[in-house]
CSV table of C-alpha atoms in Angstrom, one decimal:
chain,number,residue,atom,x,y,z
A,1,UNK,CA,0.0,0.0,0.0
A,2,UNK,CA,1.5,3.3,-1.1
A,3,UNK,CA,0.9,6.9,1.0
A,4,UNK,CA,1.9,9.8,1.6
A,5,UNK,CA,4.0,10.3,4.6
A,6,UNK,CA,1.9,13.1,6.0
A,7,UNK,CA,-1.0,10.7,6.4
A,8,UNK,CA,1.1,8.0,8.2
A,9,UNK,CA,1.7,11.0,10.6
A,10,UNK,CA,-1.7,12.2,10.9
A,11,UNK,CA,-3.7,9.2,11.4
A,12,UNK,CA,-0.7,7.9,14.5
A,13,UNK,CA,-2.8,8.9,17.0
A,14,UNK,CA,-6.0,7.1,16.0
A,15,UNK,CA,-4.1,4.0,15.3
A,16,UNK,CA,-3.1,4.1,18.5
A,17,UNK,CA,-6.6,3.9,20.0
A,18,UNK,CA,-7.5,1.0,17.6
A,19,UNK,CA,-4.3,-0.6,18.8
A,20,UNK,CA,-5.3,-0.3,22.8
A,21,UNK,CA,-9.1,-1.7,21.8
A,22,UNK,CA,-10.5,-5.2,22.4
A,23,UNK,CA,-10.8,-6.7,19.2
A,24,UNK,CA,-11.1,-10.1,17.6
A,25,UNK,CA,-7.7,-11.4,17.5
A,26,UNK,CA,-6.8,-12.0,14.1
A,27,UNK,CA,-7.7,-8.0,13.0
A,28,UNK,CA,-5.8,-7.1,16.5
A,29,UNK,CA,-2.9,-9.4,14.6
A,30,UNK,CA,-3.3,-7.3,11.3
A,31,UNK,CA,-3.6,-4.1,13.1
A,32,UNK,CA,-0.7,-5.1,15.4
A,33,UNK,CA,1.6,-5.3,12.2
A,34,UNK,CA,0.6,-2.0,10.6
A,35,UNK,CA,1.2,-0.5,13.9
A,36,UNK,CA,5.1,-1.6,13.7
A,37,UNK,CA,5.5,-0.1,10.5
A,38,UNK,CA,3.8,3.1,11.1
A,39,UNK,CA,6.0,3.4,13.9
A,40,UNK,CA,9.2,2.7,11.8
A,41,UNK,CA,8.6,5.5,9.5
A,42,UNK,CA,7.6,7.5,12.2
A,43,UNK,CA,11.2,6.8,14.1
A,44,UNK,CA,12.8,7.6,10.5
A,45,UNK,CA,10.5,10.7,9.9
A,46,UNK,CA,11.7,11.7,13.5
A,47,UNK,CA,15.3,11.2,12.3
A,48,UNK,CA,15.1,13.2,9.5
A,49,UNK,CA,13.6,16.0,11.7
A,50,UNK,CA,15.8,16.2,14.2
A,51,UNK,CA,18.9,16.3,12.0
A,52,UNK,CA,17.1,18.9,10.0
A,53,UNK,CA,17.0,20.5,13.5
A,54,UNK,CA,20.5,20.4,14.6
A,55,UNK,CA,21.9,21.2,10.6
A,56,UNK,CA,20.0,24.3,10.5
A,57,UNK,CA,19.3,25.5,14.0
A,58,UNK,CA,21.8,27.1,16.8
A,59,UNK,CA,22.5,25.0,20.1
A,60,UNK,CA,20.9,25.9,23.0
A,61,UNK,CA,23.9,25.2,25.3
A,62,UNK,CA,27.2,24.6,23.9
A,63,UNK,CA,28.3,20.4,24.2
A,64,UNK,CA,24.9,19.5,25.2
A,65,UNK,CA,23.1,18.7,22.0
A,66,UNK,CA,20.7,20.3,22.2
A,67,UNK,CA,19.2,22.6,19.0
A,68,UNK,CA,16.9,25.0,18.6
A,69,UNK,CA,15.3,26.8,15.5
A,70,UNK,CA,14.1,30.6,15.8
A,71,UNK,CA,10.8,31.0,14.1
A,72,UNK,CA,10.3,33.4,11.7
A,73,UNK,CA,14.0,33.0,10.6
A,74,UNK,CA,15.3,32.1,7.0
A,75,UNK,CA,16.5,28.8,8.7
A,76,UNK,CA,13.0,28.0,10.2
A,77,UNK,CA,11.5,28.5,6.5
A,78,UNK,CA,14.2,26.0,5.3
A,79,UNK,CA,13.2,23.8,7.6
A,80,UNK,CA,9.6,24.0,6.9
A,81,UNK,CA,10.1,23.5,3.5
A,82,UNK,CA,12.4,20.5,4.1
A,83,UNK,CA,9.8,18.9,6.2
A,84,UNK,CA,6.9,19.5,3.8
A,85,UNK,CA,8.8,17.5,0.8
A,86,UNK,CA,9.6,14.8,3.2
A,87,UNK,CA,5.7,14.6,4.4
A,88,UNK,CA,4.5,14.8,0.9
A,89,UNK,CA,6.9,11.6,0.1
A,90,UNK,CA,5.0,8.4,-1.0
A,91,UNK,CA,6.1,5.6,1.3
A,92,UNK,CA,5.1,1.8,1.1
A,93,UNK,CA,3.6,-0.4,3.5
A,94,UNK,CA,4.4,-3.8,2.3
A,95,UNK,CA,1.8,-6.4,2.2
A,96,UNK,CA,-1.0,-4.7,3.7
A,97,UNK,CA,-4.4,-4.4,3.1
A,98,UNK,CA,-7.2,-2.7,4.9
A,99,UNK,CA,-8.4,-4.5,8.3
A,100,UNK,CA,-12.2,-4.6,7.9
A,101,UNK,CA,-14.1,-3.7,11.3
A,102,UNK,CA,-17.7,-3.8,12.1
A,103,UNK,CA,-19.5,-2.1,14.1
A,104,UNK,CA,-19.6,-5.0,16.9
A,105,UNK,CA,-15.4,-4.6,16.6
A,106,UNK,CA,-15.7,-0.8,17.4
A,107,UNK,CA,-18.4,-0.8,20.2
A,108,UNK,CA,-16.0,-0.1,23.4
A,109,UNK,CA,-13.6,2.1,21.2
A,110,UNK,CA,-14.1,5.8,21.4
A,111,UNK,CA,-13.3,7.4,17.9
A,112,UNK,CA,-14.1,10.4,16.7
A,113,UNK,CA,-15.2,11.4,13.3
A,114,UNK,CA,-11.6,12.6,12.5
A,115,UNK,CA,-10.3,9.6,13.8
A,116,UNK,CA,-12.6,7.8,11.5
A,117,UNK,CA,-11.3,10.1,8.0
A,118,UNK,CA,-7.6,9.7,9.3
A,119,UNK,CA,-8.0,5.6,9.1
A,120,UNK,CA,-9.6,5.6,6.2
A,121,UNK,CA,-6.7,4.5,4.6
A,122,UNK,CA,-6.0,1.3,7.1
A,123,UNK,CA,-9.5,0.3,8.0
A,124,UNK,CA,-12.4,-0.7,6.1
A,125,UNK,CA,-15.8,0.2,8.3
A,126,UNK,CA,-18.3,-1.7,7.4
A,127,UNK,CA,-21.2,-0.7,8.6
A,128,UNK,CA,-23.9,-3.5,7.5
């Protein structure tokens, strides 16, 4: 399954929920798999960040590590930029497929409507 980074990202914190719910254990199983590799592109995406970070940013305290980028500063637009190609980046997630839930799978789980848009990638809702 190919997508864009940016909705790998965006839909992290709703997977999450469907990861902590009760359901049937083979979906938990497929769901349990896409969660390790949204979390490896999320490490890599997190990577790229911070070295983006400490390239174009000033340390905070000198030996410590620690960088910091000034908003509103040529460097901050850089980095802005930077991150926008890498969100808008195509990446595969071998050998998936959408997990199909039912409405009987989602009964405990508290999702929101936006949850619901940012799986709509991963998850098939079916609703009859």
């Amino acid at each position: 399954m190919k997508i864009q980074l940016r909705k790998i990202l965006n839909a992290a914190p709703s997977l999450r929920k469907l990861l902590n719910a009760d359901i049937e254990i083979t979906k938990a199983y497929h769901l349990s798999k896409l969660g390790a590799k949204v979390d490896s592109e999320i490490r890599q995406y997190e990577i790229l960040s911070n070295a983006q970070i400490k390239k174009l940013g000033k340390e905070l305290t000198a030996g410590q590590g620690n960088y910091k980028i000034t908003p509103g500063t040529p460097e901050f637009k850089k980095y802005q930029e930077e991150m926008e190609k890498l969100q808008d980046m195509e990446v595969d997630i071998r050998n998936y497929k959408p997990v199909e839930l039912t409405p009987e799978d989602c009964v405990d789980m508290k999702l929101s409507a936006m949850d619901l848009v940012q799986l709509e990638p991963f998850i098939v809702f079916k609703v009859c």
